[in-house]
Coordinates of C-alpha atoms in Angstrom, one line a residue:
M177 CA -34.5 27.1 -8.4
N178 CA -33.9 23.6 -9.6
P179 CA -30.7 21.9 -8.3
P180 CA -27.8 21.9 -10.7
R181 CA -27.8 18.9 -13.0
T182 CA -25.0 16.3 -12.6
D183 CA -24.2 13.2 -14.6
A184 CA -22.3 11.7 -11.6
R185 CA -23.5 8.3 -10.4
R186 CA -23.2 6.7 -7.0
H187 CA -20.7 3.9 -7.2
H188 CA -20.7 2.6 -3.6
D189 CA -23.2 1.3 -1.1
P190 CA -23.5 4.0 1.6
Q191 CA -24.7 1.3 4.0
V192 CA -21.3 -0.5 4.1
R193 CA -19.4 0.3 7.2
G194 CA -15.9 -0.6 8.4
F195 CA -13.3 0.0 11.1
A196 CA -10.2 0.4 8.9
S197 CA -9.6 4.1 9.3
D198 CA -11.3 7.3 10.2
N199 CA -10.3 8.4 6.7
Y200 CA -12.9 6.0 5.3
A201 CA -15.7 8.2 6.5
G202 CA -17.2 10.8 4.3
A203 CA -17.3 14.5 5.0
H204 CA -19.6 15.8 7.8
P205 CA -22.8 17.4 6.3
E206 CA -22.0 20.7 8.0
V207 CA -18.6 20.8 6.3
L208 CA -20.2 20.1 2.9
A209 CA -22.6 22.9 3.6
A210 CA -19.7 25.2 4.4
I211 CA -18.0 24.4 1.1
A212 CA -21.2 25.2 -0.8
L213 CA -21.5 28.5 1.1
A214 CA -18.0 29.4 0.0
N215 CA -18.7 28.7 -3.6
G216 CA -19.9 31.2 -6.1
G217 CA -18.3 34.4 -7.2
H218 CA -14.6 35.2 -7.3
Q219 CA -12.2 35.2 -4.4
V220 CA -8.5 36.0 -4.5
A221 CA -6.5 32.8 -5.0
Y222 CA -3.6 31.3 -3.0
G223 CA -4.8 32.2 0.5
E224 CA -5.7 35.9 0.1
D225 CA -9.4 35.2 0.3
D226 CA -11.8 36.2 3.1
Y227 CA -12.2 32.6 4.4
T228 CA -8.5 32.1 5.0
E229 CA -8.3 35.5 6.6
N230 CA -11.2 34.6 9.0
L231 CA -9.5 31.3 9.7
Q232 CA -6.6 33.1 11.3
R233 CA -8.9 34.6 13.9
I234 CA -10.4 31.2 14.7
I235 CA -6.9 29.6 15.0
R236 CA -5.8 32.3 17.4
S237 CA -8.8 31.6 19.6
H238 CA -7.6 28.0 19.9
F239 CA -3.8 28.4 19.9
G240 CA -3.0 31.9 21.2
A241 CA -2.4 35.4 19.8
T242 CA 0.8 34.5 18.0
A243 CA -0.6 31.5 16.1
E244 CA -0.8 31.6 12.3
A245 CA -2.4 28.9 10.1
F246 CA -1.1 27.8 6.7
P247 CA -3.7 25.5 5.1
V248 CA -2.4 22.5 3.1
F249 CA -3.8 19.6 1.3
N250 CA -3.0 16.7 3.5
G251 CA -1.3 15.4 6.7
T252 CA 1.9 14.3 5.1
G253 CA 2.3 17.6 3.5
A254 CA 1.6 19.4 6.8
N255 CA 4.3 17.4 8.5
V256 CA 6.9 17.8 5.8
V257 CA 6.3 21.6 5.6
A258 CA 6.3 22.0 9.4
L259 CA 9.5 20.0 9.9
Q260 CA 11.3 21.8 7.1
A261 CA 10.3 25.1 8.7
V262 CA 12.2 24.3 11.9
T263 CA 15.3 22.6 10.6
D264 CA 18.4 23.4 8.7
R265 CA 19.6 21.3 5.7
W266 CA 21.8 19.3 8.1
G267 CA 19.0 18.9 10.7
A268 CA 17.5 15.8 12.2
V269 CA 14.2 15.1 13.9
I270 CA 13.8 12.9 17.0
C271 CA 10.6 10.8 16.9
A272 CA 9.1 7.6 18.2
E273 CA 9.9 4.6 16.1
S274 CA 6.1 4.1 15.5
A275 CA 5.6 7.8 14.5
H276 CA 3.5 8.4 11.3
I277 CA 6.4 10.4 9.8
N278 CA 8.6 7.4 10.1
V279 CA 6.3 4.5 9.3
D280 CA 3.4 5.8 7.1
E281 CA 4.7 8.6 4.9
C282 CA 6.7 6.7 2.3
G283 CA 9.9 8.4 3.4
A284 CA 8.5 11.9 2.5
P285 CA 10.1 13.8 5.5
E286 CA 13.5 12.4 4.4
R287 CA 13.2 12.2 0.6
V288 CA 11.1 15.4 0.1
G289 CA 11.9 17.3 3.2
G290 CA 15.6 16.4 3.2
L291 CA 15.5 15.5 6.9
K292 CA 17.1 12.7 8.9
L293 CA 14.7 10.9 11.3
L294 CA 16.3 9.7 14.5
T295 CA 13.9 7.1 15.9
V296 CA 13.4 5.8 19.4
P297 CA 11.6 2.6 20.4
T298 CA 8.7 3.3 22.8
P299 CA 6.5 0.9 24.7
D300 CA 3.3 2.9 24.1
G301 CA 4.1 5.3 21.2
K302 CA 5.1 8.1 23.6
L303 CA 8.4 9.9 23.9
T304 CA 9.8 11.0 27.3
P305 CA 12.8 13.2 28.1
E306 CA 14.8 10.1 28.9
L307 CA 13.9 8.4 25.6
I308 CA 14.7 11.6 23.7
D309 CA 18.2 11.6 25.3
R310 CA 18.9 8.4 23.4
Q311 CA 19.2 10.5 20.3
A312 CA 19.8 14.0 21.6
Y313 CA 23.6 14.3 21.3
G314 CA 26.3 15.1 18.9
W315 CA 25.3 18.7 18.0
D316 CA 29.0 19.6 17.2
D317 CA 29.8 16.3 15.4
E318 CA 29.9 17.1 11.7
H319 CA 29.5 13.4 10.9
R320 CA 26.1 13.2 12.5
A321 CA 22.8 14.9 11.5
M322 CA 22.1 17.5 14.1
P323 CA 19.1 16.9 16.3
Q324 CA 17.0 20.1 16.0
V325 CA 13.4 19.0 16.5
V326 CA 11.5 16.6 18.7
S327 CA 8.3 15.5 17.0
I328 CA 5.5 13.9 19.0
T329 CA 2.0 12.7 18.0
Q330 CA -1.2 13.5 19.9
S331 CA -3.0 11.1 19.9
T332 CA -0.2 8.6 19.2
E333 CA -0.2 6.0 16.5
L334 CA -1.1 3.5 19.2
G335 CA -4.1 5.4 20.4
T336 CA -2.5 6.6 23.6
L337 CA -2.4 10.2 24.9
Y338 CA 0.2 12.6 26.3
T339 CA -1.0 14.6 29.3
P340 CA -0.3 18.3 29.2
E341 CA 2.3 17.8 31.9
E342 CA 4.1 15.2 29.8
I343 CA 4.2 17.5 26.8
R344 CA 5.4 20.4 29.0
A345 CA 8.3 18.2 30.2
I346 CA 9.2 17.3 26.7
C347 CA 9.1 20.9 25.5
E348 CA 11.3 22.1 28.4
H349 CA 13.8 19.3 27.9
A350 CA 14.0 20.0 24.1
H351 CA 14.2 23.7 24.5
A352 CA 17.0 23.3 27.0
H353 CA 19.0 21.5 24.3
G354 CA 18.2 24.2 21.7
M355 CA 15.6 22.0 19.9
K356 CA 12.1 22.9 18.8
V357 CA 9.0 20.8 19.3
H358 CA 6.6 19.7 16.6
L359 CA 3.2 18.1 17.3
D360 CA 1.6 15.9 14.7
G361 CA -2.1 16.6 15.4
S362 CA -3.9 14.6 12.8
R363 CA -6.1 13.4 15.6
I364 CA -5.6 16.3 17.9
A365 CA -9.4 16.7 18.3
N366 CA -9.7 13.2 19.7
A367 CA -7.0 13.9 22.2
A368 CA -8.6 17.1 23.4
A369 CA -12.0 15.4 23.7
S370 CA -10.6 12.5 25.7
L371 CA -8.5 14.8 28.0
N372 CA -11.5 17.1 28.3
V373 CA -9.3 20.2 27.8
P374 CA -8.9 22.9 25.1
M375 CA -6.3 22.1 22.5
R376 CA -4.2 25.1 23.7
T377 CA -3.7 23.3 27.1
F378 CA -1.3 20.8 25.5
T379 CA 0.1 23.0 22.7
N380 CA 0.9 26.7 23.1
A381 CA 0.3 26.7 26.8
V382 CA 3.1 24.1 27.4
G383 CA 5.7 25.2 24.8
V384 CA 4.9 23.5 21.4
D385 CA 6.5 25.5 18.6
I386 CA 4.6 24.3 15.6
L387 CA 1.9 21.7 14.9
S388 CA 0.1 19.9 12.1
L389 CA -3.6 20.4 12.6
G390 CA -5.8 17.6 11.3
G391 CA -9.1 18.1 9.5
T392 CA -9.7 15.1 7.4
K393 CA -10.0 12.5 10.2
N394 CA -12.3 14.9 12.0
G395 CA -14.9 15.3 9.3
A396 CA -13.4 17.4 6.6
L397 CA -13.5 16.5 2.9
F398 CA -9.8 17.2 2.7
G399 CA -7.3 19.7 4.1
E400 CA -5.1 20.2 7.1
A401 CA -3.1 23.2 8.3
V402 CA 0.4 23.9 9.7
V403 CA -0.1 26.1 12.7
V404 CA 2.9 28.2 13.7
I405 CA 2.8 29.1 17.4
N406 CA 6.4 30.3 17.9
Q407 CA 7.0 32.7 15.1
D408 CA 10.7 32.9 16.0
A409 CA 11.1 29.2 15.4
V410 CA 10.3 29.2 11.6
R411 CA 11.5 30.7 8.4
R412 CA 9.8 31.3 5.1
M413 CA 6.7 29.3 5.7
K414 CA 5.0 30.6 2.5
H415 CA 7.9 29.6 0.4
L416 CA 8.2 26.2 2.0
R417 CA 4.5 25.5 1.5
K418 CA 4.8 26.3 -2.2
L419 CA 8.1 24.4 -2.7
S420 CA 6.4 21.4 -1.1
M421 CA 3.5 21.5 -3.5
Q422 CA 1.0 22.2 -0.7
L423 CA -0.2 25.7 -1.8
A424 CA -3.9 25.4 -2.8
S425 CA -4.9 27.9 -5.5
K426 CA -8.6 27.8 -4.4
M427 CA -7.6 27.9 -0.7
R428 CA -11.0 29.1 0.4
F429 CA -12.3 25.6 0.1
V430 CA -9.7 24.3 2.6
S431 CA -10.1 27.2 5.0
V432 CA -13.9 27.1 5.1
Q433 CA -13.8 23.4 6.1
L434 CA -11.5 24.2 9.0
E435 CA -13.7 27.1 9.9
A436 CA -16.8 24.9 9.9
L437 CA -15.0 22.5 12.3
L438 CA -13.3 25.0 14.6
A439 CA -15.5 28.1 14.7
R440 CA -17.9 26.4 17.2
D441 CA -17.8 22.9 18.5
L442 CA -18.2 20.6 15.5
W443 CA -14.6 19.4 15.9
L444 CA -15.3 18.5 19.5
R445 CA -18.7 16.8 18.8
N446 CA -17.1 14.7 16.1
A447 CA -14.2 13.7 18.2
R448 CA -16.2 12.9 21.3
H449 CA -18.5 10.7 19.3
A450 CA -15.6 8.8 17.7
N451 CA -14.0 8.3 21.1
E452 CA -17.3 7.1 22.6
M453 CA -17.7 4.5 19.9
A454 CA -14.1 3.3 20.4
Q455 CA -15.0 2.8 24.1
R456 CA -18.1 0.9 23.2
L457 CA -16.1 -1.3 20.9
A458 CA -13.4 -1.9 23.5
E459 CA -16.0 -2.9 26.1
G460 CA -17.7 -5.3 23.6
V461 CA -14.5 -7.1 22.6
R462 CA -13.1 -7.3 26.1
A463 CA -15.9 -9.8 26.8
V464 CA -14.8 -12.0 24.0
H465 CA -12.6 -14.9 25.1
G466 CA -9.3 -15.0 23.1
V467 CA -9.2 -11.3 22.2
E468 CA -6.6 -9.2 24.0
I469 CA -6.6 -5.4 23.9
L470 CA -3.0 -4.2 23.8
Y471 CA -3.0 -0.5 24.7
P472 CA -5.2 1.8 26.7
V473 CA -8.2 3.0 24.6
Q474 CA -7.8 6.7 25.0
A475 CA -8.9 8.1 21.7
N476 CA -10.8 6.6 18.7
G477 CA -8.7 3.5 18.1
V478 CA -8.6 -0.1 19.5
F479 CA -5.5 -2.3 19.1
A480 CA -6.1 -6.0 19.7
R481 CA -4.5 -9.4 19.3
L482 CA -6.6 -12.3 18.1
P483 CA -6.1 -15.5 16.0
H484 CA -4.9 -14.7 12.5
D485 CA -7.5 -16.8 10.8
V486 CA -10.3 -15.1 12.8
S487 CA -9.1 -11.7 11.6
E488 CA -9.0 -12.8 8.0
R489 CA -12.5 -14.1 8.1
L490 CA -13.7 -11.0 9.9
Q491 CA -12.1 -8.8 7.3
K492 CA -14.4 -10.3 4.7
R493 CA -17.3 -8.8 6.7
F494 CA -15.8 -5.5 7.9
R495 CA -12.8 -3.7 6.6
F496 CA -9.9 -3.2 9.0
Y497 CA -6.1 -3.5 8.9
F498 CA -3.5 -5.7 10.5
W499 CA -1.2 -3.5 12.5
D500 CA 1.4 -6.3 13.0
E501 CA 0.3 -9.3 11.0
A502 CA 3.1 -11.6 12.2
A503 CA 2.0 -11.0 15.8
G504 CA -1.7 -11.1 15.0
V505 CA -2.3 -7.5 16.0
V506 CA -5.1 -5.5 14.3
R507 CA -6.3 -1.9 14.5
W508 CA -9.9 -0.9 14.7
M509 CA -10.8 2.8 14.1
C510 CA -14.0 4.6 14.8
S511 CA -15.0 7.9 13.1
F512 CA -17.5 10.7 13.6
D513 CA -20.2 8.7 11.8
T514 CA -19.7 5.3 13.4
T515 CA -23.0 4.3 15.0
E516 CA -23.8 2.1 18.0
E517 CA -25.4 -0.3 15.6
D518 CA -22.1 -0.5 13.6
V519 CA -20.2 -1.3 16.8
D520 CA -22.7 -3.9 18.0
A521 CA -22.8 -5.6 14.6
F522 CA -19.0 -5.8 14.5
V523 CA -18.8 -7.3 18.0
A524 CA -21.5 -9.8 17.1
A525 CA -19.5 -10.8 14.0
L526 CA -16.3 -11.1 16.0
K527 CA -18.1 -13.4 18.5
E528 CA -19.4 -15.6 15.7
E529 CA -16.0 -15.9 14.1
M530 CA -14.2 -16.7 17.4
A531 CA -16.8 -19.4 18.0
R532 CA -16.1 -21.2 14.7

């Protein structure tokens, strides 16, 4: 059979590479094949399809017998739906000042979710019980939004990792105060790969109540999921997902992508490779005089400080972002399709620009 005709044209150069974001990468070929496999024929809409049903079995294999997945379109949607599910209208969420929900979601948790974010400065993007206590008070004060949830990110926005023991301590501390724990896992695969443990080791096994499970940064075309671990912690997830405009009618195409990643080890292979490329990048730039790596490179991101003019010239050769432009801090991200040649070419370009 001849392939279906398309009038689409390629509008980009597939040889162009960058280090701006793991979202810049395309979809993994195995994920694209899974989407094609799910195509054809009719399946019940809005999540009552065979692929979404099978996804539940896979999710339970990773996150325990009580886990339930609610596929959504994107990471911001996952976070907003998850946080709404574990708060009252007067509720607040304690998070790191650098958290994605505070810095990079255009106020969606507050404006769309109706939540108050209580932020805490952290030296490395990680909360601790002591840092949480800076905002964990005033539950009976009607003048203050009530702290009901602690939200952590694994891996953090600064590329650092919580150990399972650190997350357990946070969960025990939060639960002792009657609060729930949400984990933003847009890069949860990178964390598990770096720690060399199953995802359950730092989620359901240590007390996390609900998490946002990332797919896009790990090789999906689009799609994430809210994973409810503690069923007693949430209310009306289906209604919240629809209310938040995150209910996909053709949900099989989200679910089959997560199935392709999670059913075997594609999620782990992709994450390990991205992490390895970040390590290679870090090793290369450490040898460049005048470049300072700011945080431990524990996942797939490298944060560095270098002269501003060097960064601007380098950005004309490779895409990447300033993290704190005033301080000269940049972020370099690796993805599942970053190659050793990509990294080596970038390091060579950095050396050339530093020598000018």
